[in-house]
JSON list of C-alpha atoms and ligand atoms in Angstrom, two decimals:
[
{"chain": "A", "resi": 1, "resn": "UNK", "atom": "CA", "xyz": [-0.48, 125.36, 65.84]},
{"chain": "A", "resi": 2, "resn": "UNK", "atom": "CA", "xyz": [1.56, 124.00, 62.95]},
{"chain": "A", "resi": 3, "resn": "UNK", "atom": "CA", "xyz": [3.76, 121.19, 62.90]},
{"chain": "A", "resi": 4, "resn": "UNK", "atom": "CA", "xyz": [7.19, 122.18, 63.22]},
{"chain": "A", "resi": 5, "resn": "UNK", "atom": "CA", "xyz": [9.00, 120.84, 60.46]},
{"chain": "A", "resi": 6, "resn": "UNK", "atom": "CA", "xyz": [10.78, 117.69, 60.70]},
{"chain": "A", "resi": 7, "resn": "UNK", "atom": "CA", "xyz": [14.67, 117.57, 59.24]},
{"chain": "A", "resi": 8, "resn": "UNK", "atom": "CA", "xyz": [14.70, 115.25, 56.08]},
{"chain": "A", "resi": 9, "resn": "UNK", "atom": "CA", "xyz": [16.61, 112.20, 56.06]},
{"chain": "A", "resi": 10, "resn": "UNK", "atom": "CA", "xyz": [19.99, 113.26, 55.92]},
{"chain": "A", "resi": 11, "resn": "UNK", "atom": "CA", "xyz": [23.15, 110.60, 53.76]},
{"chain": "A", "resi": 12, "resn": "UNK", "atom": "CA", "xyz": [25.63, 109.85, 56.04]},
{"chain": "A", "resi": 13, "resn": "UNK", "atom": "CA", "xyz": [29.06, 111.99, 55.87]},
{"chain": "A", "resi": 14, "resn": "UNK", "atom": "CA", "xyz": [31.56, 108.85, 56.03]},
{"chain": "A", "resi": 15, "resn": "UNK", "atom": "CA", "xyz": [34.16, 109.34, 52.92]},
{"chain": "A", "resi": 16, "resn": "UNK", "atom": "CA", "xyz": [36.12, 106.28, 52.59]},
{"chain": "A", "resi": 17, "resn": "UNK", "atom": "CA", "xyz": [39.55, 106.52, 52.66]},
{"chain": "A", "resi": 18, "resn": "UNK", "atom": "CA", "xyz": [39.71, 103.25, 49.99]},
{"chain": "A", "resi": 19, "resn": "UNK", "atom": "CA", "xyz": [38.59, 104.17, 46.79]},
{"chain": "A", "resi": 20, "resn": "UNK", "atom": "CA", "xyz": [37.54, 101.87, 45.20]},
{"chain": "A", "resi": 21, "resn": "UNK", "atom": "CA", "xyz": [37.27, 99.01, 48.08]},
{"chain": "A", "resi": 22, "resn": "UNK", "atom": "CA", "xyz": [38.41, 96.18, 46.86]},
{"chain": "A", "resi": 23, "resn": "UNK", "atom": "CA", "xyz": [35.85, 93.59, 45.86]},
{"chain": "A", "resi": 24, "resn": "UNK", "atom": "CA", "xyz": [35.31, 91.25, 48.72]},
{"chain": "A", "resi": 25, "resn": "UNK", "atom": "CA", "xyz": [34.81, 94.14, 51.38]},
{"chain": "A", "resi": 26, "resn": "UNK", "atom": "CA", "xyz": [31.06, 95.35, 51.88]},
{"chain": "A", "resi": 27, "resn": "UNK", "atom": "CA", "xyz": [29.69, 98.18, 54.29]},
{"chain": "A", "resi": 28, "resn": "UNK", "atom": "CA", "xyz": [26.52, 98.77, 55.58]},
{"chain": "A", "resi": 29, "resn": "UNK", "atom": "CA", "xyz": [24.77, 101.29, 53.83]},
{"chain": "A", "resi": 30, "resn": "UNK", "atom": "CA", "xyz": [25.99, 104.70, 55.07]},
{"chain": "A", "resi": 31, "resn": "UNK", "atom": "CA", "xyz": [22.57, 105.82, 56.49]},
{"chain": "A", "resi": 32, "resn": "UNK", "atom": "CA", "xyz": [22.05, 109.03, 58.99]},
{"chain": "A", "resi": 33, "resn": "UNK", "atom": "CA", "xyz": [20.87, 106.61, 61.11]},
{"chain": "A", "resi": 34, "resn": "UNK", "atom": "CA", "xyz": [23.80, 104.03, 61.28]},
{"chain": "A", "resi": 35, "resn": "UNK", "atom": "CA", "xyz": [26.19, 107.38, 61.68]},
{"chain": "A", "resi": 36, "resn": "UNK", "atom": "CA", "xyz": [23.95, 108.18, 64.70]},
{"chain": "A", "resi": 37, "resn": "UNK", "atom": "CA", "xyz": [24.81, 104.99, 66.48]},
{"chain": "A", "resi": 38, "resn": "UNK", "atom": "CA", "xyz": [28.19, 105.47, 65.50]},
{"chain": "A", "resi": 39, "resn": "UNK", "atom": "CA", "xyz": [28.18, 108.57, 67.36]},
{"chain": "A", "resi": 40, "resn": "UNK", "atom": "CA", "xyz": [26.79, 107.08, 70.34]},
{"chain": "A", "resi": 41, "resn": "UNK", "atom": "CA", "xyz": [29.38, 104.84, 70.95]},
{"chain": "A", "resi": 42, "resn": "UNK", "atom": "CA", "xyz": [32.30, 106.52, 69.41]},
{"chain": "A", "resi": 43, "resn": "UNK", "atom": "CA", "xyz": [31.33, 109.67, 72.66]},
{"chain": "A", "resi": 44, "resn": "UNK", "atom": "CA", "xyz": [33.93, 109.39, 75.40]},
{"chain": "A", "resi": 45, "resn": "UNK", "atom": "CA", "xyz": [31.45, 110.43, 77.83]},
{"chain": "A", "resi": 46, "resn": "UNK", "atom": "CA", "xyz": [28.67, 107.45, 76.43]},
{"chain": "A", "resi": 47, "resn": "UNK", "atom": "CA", "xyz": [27.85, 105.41, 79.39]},
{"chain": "A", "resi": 48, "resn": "UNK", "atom": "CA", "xyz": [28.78, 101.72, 79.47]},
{"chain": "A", "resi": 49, "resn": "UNK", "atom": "CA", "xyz": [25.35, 100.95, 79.35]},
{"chain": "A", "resi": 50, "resn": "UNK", "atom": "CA", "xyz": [24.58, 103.49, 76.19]},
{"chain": "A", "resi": 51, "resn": "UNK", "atom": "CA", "xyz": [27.45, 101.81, 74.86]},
{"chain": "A", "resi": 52, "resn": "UNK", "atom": "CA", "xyz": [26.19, 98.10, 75.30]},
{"chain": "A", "resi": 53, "resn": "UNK", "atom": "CA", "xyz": [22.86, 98.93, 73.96]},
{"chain": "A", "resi": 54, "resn": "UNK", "atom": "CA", "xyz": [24.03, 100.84, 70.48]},
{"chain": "A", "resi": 55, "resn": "UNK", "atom": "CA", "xyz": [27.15, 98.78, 69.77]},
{"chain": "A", "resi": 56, "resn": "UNK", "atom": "CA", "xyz": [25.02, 95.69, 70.05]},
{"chain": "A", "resi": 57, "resn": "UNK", "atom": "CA", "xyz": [22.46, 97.37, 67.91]},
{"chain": "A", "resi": 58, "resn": "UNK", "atom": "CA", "xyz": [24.98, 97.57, 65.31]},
{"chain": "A", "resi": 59, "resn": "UNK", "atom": "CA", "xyz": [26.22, 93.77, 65.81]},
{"chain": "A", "resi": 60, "resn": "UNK", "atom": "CA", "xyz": [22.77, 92.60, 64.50]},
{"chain": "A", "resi": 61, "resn": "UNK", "atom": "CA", "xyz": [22.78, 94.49, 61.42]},
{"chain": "A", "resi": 62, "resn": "UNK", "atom": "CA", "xyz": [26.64, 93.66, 60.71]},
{"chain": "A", "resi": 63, "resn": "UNK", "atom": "CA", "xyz": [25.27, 89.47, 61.66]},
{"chain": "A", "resi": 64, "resn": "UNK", "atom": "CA", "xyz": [22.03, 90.17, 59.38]},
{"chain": "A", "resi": 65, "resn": "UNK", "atom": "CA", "xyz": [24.23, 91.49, 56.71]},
{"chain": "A", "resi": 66, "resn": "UNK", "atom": "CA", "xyz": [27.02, 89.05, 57.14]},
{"chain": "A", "resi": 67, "resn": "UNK", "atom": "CA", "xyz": [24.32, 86.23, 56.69]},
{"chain": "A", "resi": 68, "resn": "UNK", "atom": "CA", "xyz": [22.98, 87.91, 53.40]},
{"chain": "A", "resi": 69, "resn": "UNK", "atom": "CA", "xyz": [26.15, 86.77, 51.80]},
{"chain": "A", "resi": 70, "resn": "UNK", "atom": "CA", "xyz": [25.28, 83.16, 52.58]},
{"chain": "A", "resi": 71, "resn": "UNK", "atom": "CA", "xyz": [24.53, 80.89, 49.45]},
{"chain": "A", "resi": 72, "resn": "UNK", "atom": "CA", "xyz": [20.93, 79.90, 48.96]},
{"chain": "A", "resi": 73, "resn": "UNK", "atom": "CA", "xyz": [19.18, 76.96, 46.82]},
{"chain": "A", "resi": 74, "resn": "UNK", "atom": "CA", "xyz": [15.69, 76.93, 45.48]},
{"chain": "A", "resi": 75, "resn": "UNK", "atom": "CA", "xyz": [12.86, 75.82, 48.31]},
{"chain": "A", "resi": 76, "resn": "UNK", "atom": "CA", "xyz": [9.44, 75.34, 47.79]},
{"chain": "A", "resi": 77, "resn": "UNK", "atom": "CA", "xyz": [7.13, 75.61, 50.19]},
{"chain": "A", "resi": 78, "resn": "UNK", "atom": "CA", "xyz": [2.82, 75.09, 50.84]},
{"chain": "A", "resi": 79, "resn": "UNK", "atom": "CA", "xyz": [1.28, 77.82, 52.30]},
{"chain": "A", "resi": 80, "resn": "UNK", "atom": "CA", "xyz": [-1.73, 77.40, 54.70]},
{"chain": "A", "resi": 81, "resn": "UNK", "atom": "CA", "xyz": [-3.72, 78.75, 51.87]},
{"chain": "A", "resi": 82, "resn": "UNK", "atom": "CA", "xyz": [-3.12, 75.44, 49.96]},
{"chain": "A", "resi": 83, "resn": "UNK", "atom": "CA", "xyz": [-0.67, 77.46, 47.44]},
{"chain": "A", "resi": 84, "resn": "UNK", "atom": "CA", "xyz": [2.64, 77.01, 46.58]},
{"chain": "A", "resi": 85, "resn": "UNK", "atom": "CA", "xyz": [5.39, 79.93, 47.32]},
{"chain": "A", "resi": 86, "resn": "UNK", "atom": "CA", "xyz": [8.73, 79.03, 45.59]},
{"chain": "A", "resi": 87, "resn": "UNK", "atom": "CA", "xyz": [11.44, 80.48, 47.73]},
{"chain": "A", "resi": 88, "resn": "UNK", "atom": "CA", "xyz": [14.88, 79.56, 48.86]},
{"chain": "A", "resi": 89, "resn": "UNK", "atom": "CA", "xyz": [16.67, 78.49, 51.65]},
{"chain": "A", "resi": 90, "resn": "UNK", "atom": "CA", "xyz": [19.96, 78.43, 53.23]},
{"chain": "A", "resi": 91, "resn": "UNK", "atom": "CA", "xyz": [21.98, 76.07, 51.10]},
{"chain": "A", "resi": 92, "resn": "UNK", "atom": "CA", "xyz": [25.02, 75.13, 53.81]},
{"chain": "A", "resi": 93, "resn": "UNK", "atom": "CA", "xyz": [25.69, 75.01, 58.00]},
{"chain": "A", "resi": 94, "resn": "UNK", "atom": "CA", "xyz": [27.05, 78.10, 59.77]},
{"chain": "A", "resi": 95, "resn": "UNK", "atom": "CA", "xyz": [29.14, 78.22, 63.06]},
{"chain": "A", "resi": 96, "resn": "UNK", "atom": "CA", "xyz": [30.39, 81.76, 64.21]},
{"chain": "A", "resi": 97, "resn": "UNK", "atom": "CA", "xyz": [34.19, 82.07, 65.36]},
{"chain": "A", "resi": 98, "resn": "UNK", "atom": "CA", "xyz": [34.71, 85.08, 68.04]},
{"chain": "A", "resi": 99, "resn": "UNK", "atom": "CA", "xyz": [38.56, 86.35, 68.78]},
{"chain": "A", "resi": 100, "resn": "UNK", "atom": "CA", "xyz": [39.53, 86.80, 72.10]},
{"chain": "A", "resi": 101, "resn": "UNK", "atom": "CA", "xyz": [38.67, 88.52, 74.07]},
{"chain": "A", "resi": 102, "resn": "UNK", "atom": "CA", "xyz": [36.92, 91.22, 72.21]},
{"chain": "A", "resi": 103, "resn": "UNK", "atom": "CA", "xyz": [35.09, 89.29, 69.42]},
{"chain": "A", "resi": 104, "resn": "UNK", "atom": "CA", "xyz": [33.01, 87.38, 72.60]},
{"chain": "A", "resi": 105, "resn": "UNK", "atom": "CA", "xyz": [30.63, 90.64, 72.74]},
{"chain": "A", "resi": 106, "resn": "UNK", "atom": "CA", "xyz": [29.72, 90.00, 69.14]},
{"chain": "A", "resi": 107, "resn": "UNK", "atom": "CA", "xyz": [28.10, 86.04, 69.96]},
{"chain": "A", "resi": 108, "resn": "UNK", "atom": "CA", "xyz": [25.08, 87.01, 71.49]},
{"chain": "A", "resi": 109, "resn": "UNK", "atom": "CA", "xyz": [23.91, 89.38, 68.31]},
{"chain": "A", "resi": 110, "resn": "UNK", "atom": "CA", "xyz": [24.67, 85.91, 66.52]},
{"chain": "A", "resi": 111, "resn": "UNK", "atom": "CA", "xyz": [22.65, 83.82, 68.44]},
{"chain": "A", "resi": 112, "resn": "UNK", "atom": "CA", "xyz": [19.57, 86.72, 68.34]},
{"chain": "A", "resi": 113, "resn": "UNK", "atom": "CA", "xyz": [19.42, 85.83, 64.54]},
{"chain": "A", "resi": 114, "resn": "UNK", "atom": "CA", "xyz": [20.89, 82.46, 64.64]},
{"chain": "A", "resi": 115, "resn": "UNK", "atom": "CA", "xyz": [19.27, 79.92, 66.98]},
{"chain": "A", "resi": 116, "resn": "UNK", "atom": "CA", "xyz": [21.22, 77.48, 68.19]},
{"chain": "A", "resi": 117, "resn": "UNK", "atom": "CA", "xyz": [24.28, 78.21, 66.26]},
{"chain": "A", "resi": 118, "resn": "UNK", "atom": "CA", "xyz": [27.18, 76.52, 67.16]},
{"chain": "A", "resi": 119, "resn": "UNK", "atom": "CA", "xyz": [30.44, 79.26, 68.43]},
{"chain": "A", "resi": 120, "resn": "UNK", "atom": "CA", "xyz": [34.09, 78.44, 68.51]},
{"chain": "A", "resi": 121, "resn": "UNK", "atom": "CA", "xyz": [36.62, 80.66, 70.02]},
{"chain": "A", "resi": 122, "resn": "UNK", "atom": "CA", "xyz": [40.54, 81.42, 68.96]},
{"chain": "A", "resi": 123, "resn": "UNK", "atom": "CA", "xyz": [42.86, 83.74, 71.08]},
{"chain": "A", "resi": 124, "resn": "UNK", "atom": "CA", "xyz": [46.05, 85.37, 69.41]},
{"chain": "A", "resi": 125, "resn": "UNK", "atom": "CA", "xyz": [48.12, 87.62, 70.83]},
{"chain": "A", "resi": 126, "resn": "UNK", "atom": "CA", "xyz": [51.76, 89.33, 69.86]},
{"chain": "A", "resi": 127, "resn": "UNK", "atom": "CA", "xyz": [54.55, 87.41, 70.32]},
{"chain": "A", "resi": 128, "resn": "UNK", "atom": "CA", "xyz": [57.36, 89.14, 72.60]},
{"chain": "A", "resi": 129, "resn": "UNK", "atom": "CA", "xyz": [59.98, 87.68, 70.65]},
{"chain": "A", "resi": 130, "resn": "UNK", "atom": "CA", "xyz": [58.81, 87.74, 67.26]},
{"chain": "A", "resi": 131, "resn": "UNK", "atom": "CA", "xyz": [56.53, 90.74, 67.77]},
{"chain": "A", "resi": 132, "resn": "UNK", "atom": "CA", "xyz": [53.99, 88.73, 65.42]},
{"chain": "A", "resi": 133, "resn": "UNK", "atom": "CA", "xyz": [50.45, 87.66, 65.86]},
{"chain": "A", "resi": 134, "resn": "UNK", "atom": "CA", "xyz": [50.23, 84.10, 67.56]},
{"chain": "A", "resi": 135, "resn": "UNK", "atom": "CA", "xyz": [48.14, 81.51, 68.28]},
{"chain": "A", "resi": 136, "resn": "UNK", "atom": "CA", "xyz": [47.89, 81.08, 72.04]},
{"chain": "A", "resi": 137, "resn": "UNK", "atom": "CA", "xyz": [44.09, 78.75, 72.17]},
{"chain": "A", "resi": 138, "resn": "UNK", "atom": "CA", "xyz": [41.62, 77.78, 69.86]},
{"chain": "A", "resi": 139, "resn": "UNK", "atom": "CA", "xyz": [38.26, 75.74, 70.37]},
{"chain": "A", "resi": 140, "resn": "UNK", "atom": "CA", "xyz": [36.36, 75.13, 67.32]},
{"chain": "A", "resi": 141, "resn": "UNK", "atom": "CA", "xyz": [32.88, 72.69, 66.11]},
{"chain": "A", "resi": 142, "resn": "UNK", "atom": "CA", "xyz": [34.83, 69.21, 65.13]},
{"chain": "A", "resi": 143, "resn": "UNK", "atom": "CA", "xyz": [32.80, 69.69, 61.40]},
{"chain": "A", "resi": 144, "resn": "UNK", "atom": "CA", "xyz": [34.39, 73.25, 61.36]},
{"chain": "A", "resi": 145, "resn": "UNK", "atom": "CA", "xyz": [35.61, 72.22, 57.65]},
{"chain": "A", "resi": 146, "resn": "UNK", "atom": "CA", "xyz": [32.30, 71.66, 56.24]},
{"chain": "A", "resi": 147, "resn": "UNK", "atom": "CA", "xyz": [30.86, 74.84, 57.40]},
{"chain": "A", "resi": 148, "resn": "UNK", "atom": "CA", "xyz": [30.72, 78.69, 56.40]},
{"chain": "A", "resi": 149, "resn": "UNK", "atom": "CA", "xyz": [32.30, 80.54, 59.47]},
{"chain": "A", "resi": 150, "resn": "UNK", "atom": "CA", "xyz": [31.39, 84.50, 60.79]},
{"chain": "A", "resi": 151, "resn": "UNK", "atom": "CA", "xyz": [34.71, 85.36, 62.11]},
{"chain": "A", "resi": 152, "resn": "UNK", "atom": "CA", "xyz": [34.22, 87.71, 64.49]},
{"chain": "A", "resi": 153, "resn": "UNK", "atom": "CA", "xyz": [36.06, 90.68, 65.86]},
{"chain": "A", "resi": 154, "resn": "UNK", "atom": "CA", "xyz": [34.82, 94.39, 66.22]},
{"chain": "A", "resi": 155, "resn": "UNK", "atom": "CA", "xyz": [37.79, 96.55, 65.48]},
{"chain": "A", "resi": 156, "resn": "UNK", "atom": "CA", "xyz": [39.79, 95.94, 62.48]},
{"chain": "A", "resi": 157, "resn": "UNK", "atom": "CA", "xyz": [42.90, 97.76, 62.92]},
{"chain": "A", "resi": 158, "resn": "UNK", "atom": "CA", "xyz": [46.09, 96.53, 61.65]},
{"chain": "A", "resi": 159, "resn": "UNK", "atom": "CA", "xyz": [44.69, 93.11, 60.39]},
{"chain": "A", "resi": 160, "resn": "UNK", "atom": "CA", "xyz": [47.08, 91.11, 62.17]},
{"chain": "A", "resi": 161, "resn": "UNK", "atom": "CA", "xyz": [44.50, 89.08, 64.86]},
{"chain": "A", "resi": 162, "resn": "UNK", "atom": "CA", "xyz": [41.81, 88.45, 62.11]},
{"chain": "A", "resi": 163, "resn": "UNK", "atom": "CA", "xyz": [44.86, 87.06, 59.03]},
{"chain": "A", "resi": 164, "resn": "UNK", "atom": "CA", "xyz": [46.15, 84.96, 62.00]},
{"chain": "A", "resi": 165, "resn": "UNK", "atom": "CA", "xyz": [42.74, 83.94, 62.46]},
{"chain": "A", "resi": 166, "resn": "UNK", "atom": "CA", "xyz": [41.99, 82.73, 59.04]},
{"chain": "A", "resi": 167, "resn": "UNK", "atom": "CA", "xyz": [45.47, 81.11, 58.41]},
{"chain": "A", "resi": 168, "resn": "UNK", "atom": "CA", "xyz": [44.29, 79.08, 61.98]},
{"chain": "A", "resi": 169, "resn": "UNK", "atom": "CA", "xyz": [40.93, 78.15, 59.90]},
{"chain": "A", "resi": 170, "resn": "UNK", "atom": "CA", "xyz": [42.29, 77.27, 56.52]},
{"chain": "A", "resi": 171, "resn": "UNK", "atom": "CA", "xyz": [44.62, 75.21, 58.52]},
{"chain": "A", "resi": 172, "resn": "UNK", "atom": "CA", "xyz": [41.83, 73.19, 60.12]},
{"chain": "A", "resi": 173, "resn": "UNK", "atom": "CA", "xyz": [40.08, 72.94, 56.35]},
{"chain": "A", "resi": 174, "resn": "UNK", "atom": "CA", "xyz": [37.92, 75.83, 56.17]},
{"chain": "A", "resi": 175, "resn": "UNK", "atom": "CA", "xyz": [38.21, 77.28, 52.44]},
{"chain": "A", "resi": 176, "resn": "UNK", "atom": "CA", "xyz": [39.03, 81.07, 52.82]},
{"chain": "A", "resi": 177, "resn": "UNK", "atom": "CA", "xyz": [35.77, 81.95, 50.76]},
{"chain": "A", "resi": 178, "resn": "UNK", "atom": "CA", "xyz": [33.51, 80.22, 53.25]},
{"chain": "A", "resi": 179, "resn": "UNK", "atom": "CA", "xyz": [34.56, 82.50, 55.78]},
{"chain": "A", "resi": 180, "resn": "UNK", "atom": "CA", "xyz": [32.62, 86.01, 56.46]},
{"chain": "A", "resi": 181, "resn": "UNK", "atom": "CA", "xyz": [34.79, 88.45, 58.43]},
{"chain": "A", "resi": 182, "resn": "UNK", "atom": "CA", "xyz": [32.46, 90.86, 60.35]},
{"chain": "A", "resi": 183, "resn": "UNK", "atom": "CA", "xyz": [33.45, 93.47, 62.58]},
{"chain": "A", "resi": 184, "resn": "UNK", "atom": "CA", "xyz": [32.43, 97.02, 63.39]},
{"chain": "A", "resi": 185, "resn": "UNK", "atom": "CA", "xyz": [35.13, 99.63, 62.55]},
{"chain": "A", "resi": 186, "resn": "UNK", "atom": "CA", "xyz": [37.75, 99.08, 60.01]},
{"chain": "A", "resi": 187, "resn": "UNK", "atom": "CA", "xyz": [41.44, 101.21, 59.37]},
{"chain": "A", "resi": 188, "resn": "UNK", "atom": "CA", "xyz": [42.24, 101.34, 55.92]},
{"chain": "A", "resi": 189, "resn": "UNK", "atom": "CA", "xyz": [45.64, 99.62, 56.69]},
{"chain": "A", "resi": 190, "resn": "UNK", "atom": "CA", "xyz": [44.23, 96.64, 58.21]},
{"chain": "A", "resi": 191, "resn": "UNK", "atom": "CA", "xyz": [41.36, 96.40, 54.98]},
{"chain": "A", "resi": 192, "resn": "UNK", "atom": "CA", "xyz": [44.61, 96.57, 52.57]},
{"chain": "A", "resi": 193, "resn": "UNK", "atom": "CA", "xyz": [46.82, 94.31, 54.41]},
{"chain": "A", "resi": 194, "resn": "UNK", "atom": "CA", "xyz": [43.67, 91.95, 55.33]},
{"chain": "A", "resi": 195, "resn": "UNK", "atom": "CA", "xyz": [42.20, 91.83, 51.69]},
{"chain": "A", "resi": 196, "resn": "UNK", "atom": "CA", "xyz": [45.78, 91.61, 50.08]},
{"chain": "A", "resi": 197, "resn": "UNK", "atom": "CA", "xyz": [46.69, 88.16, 51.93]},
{"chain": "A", "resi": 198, "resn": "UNK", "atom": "CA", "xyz": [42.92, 86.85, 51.65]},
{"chain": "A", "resi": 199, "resn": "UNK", "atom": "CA", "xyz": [41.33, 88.15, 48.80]},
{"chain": "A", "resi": 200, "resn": "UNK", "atom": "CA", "xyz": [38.38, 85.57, 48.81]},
{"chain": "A", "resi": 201, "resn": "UNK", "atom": "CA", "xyz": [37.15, 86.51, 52.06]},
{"chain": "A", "resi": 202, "resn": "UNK", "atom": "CA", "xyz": [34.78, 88.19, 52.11]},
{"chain": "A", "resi": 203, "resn": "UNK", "atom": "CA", "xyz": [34.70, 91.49, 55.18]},
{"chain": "A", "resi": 204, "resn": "UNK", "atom": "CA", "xyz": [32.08, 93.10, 56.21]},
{"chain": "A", "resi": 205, "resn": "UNK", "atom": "CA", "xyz": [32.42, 95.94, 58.37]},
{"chain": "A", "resi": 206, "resn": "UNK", "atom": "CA", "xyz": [29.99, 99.07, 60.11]},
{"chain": "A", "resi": 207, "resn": "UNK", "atom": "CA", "xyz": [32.68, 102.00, 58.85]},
{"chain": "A", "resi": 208, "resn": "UNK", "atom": "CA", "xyz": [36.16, 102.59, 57.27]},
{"chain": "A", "resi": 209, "resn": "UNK", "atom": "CA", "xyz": [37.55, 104.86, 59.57]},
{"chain": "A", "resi": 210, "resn": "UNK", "atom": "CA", "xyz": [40.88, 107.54, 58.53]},
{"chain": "A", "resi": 211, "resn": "UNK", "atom": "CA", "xyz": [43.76, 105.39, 59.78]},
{"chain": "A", "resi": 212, "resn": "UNK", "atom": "CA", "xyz": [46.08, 103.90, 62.68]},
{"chain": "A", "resi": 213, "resn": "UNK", "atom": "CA", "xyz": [47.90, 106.11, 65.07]},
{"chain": "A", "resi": 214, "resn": "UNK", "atom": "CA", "xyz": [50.78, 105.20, 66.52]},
{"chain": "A", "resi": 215, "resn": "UNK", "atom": "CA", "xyz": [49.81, 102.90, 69.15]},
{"chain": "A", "resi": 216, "resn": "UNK", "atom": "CA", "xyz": [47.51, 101.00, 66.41]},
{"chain": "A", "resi": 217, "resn": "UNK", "atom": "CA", "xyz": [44.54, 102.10, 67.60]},
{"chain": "A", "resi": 218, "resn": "UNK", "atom": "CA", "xyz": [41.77, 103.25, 65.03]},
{"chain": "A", "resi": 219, "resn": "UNK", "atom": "CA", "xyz": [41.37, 107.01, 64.66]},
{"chain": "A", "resi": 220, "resn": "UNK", "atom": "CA", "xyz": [38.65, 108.34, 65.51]},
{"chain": "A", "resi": 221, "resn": "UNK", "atom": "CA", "xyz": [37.83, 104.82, 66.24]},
{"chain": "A", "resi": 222, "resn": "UNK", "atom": "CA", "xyz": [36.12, 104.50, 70.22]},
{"chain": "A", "resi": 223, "resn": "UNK", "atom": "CA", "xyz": [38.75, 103.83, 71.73]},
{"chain": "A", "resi": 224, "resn": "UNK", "atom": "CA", "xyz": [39.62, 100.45, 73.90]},
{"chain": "A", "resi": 225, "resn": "UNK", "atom": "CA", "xyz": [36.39, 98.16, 72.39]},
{"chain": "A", "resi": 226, "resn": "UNK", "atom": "CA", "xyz": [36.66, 95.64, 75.48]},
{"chain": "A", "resi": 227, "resn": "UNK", "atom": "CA", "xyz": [37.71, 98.34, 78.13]},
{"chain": "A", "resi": 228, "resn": "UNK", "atom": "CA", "xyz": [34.17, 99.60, 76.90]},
{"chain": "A", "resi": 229, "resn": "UNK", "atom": "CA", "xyz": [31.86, 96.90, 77.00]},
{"chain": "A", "resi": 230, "resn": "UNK", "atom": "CA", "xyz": [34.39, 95.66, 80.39]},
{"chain": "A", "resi": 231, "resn": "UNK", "atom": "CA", "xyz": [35.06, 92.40, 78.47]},
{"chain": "A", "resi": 232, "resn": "UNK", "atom": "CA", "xyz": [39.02, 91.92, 79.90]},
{"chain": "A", "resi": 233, "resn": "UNK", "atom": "CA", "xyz": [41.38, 91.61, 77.18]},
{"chain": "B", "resi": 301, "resn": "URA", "atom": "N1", "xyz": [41.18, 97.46, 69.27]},
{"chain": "B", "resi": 301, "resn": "URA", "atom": "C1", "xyz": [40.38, 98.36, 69.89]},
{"chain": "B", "resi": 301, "resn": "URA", "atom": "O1", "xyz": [39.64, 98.03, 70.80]},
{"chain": "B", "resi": 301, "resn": "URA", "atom": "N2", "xyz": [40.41, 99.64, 69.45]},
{"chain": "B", "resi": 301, "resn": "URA", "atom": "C2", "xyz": [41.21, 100.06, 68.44]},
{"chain": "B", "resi": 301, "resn": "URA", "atom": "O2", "xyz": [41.19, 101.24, 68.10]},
{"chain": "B", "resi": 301, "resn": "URA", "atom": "C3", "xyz": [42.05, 99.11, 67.82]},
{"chain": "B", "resi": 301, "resn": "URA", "atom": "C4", "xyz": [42.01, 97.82, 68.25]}
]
């Protein structure tokens, strides 16, 4: 009987709504196969533990991509075959940074690729009377300053969490280009707002989605991140 014939590999359909990006955002490569898990987790009827499994799929390649922007110097190593093999390694420390409550579900797809890595936490949250992002608790490594941080958050909507996040950082020394903003879905709105106040940062994030609605909540986005994993906000 003959094979049946097998679909060929098929570019993903995303069409950003920020043309051009500006320079310090970076997506994963728009693969079928990265639009796939998207549509996994994006389903309303996905189960909880579907949705675990795919978003935390995506996590590691957002970490292993966040960690190929990482500066590295010239290492040399001996092979057990007596040669030499001139490589490089990483040049500086890491620590990852999640936000509250959300950002939590992105440490252990750190600390898959990172052993050992040291993880500080911040919480903001909207003032009532100003209406603004504010700091409410922040734990970080004491040498925070002398390290690259992977800010981490999965949905990037209006960009008010993750700017309050990195004025909280610079404030405790951490140069705005050693940080690596990672997270999973991305509004245009919060990309232009983000990458307007902190243009050295560099973001990386899974897919631009079309916009905000009018509760801020990425369309067609997946909803309540946290409500879906059950991490309480
Ligand atoms: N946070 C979420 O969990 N979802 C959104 O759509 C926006 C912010």
């Amino acid at each position: 009987m003959p094979t049946p014939p097998v679909a060929p590999p098929q570019p993903a359909t995303n069409k950003s709504q920020l043309d051009p990006l500006p320079p310090s955002v970076f997506t994963l490569p728009q693969t079928a196969q990265l639009e796939a898990l998207y549509t996994i987790i994006r389903g309303k009827e996905t189960s909880r533990g579907d949705f675990l499994f795919y978003s935390d799929r995506i996590i590691r390649l957002l970490v292993e991509e966040g960690l190929n922007h990482l500066p590295v110097v010239k290492k040399v190593v001996e092979t057990p075959t007596g040669a030499t093999y001139e490589g490089v390694g990483f040049e500086g420390k890491i620590c990852g940074v999640s936000i509250l409550r959300a950002g939590e579900a992105m440490e252990a797809g750190l600390r898959e690729v990172c052993r050992s890595v040291r993880i500080g936490k911040i919480l903001i949250q909207r003032d009532e009377e100003t209406a603004l992002p504010k700091l409410f608790y922040s734990k970080f490594p004491q040498d925070i300053a002398s390290r690259y941080v992977l800010l981490l958050d999965p949905m990037l909507a209006t960009g008010g969490s993750a700017m309050k996040a990195v004025e909280v950082l610079v404030e405790h020394g951490v140069p705005a280009d050693r940080i690596i903003f990672i997270n999973l879905i991305s509004a245009p709105e919060g990309l232009r707002a983000f990458c307007g106040k902190y243009p050295q940062t560099r973001v990386i994030t899974g897919w631009i989605d079309q916009g905000l609605n009018e509760k801020a909540y990425i369309i067609p986005g997946l909803g309540d991140f946290g409500e879906r994993r059950h991490v309480l906000r």
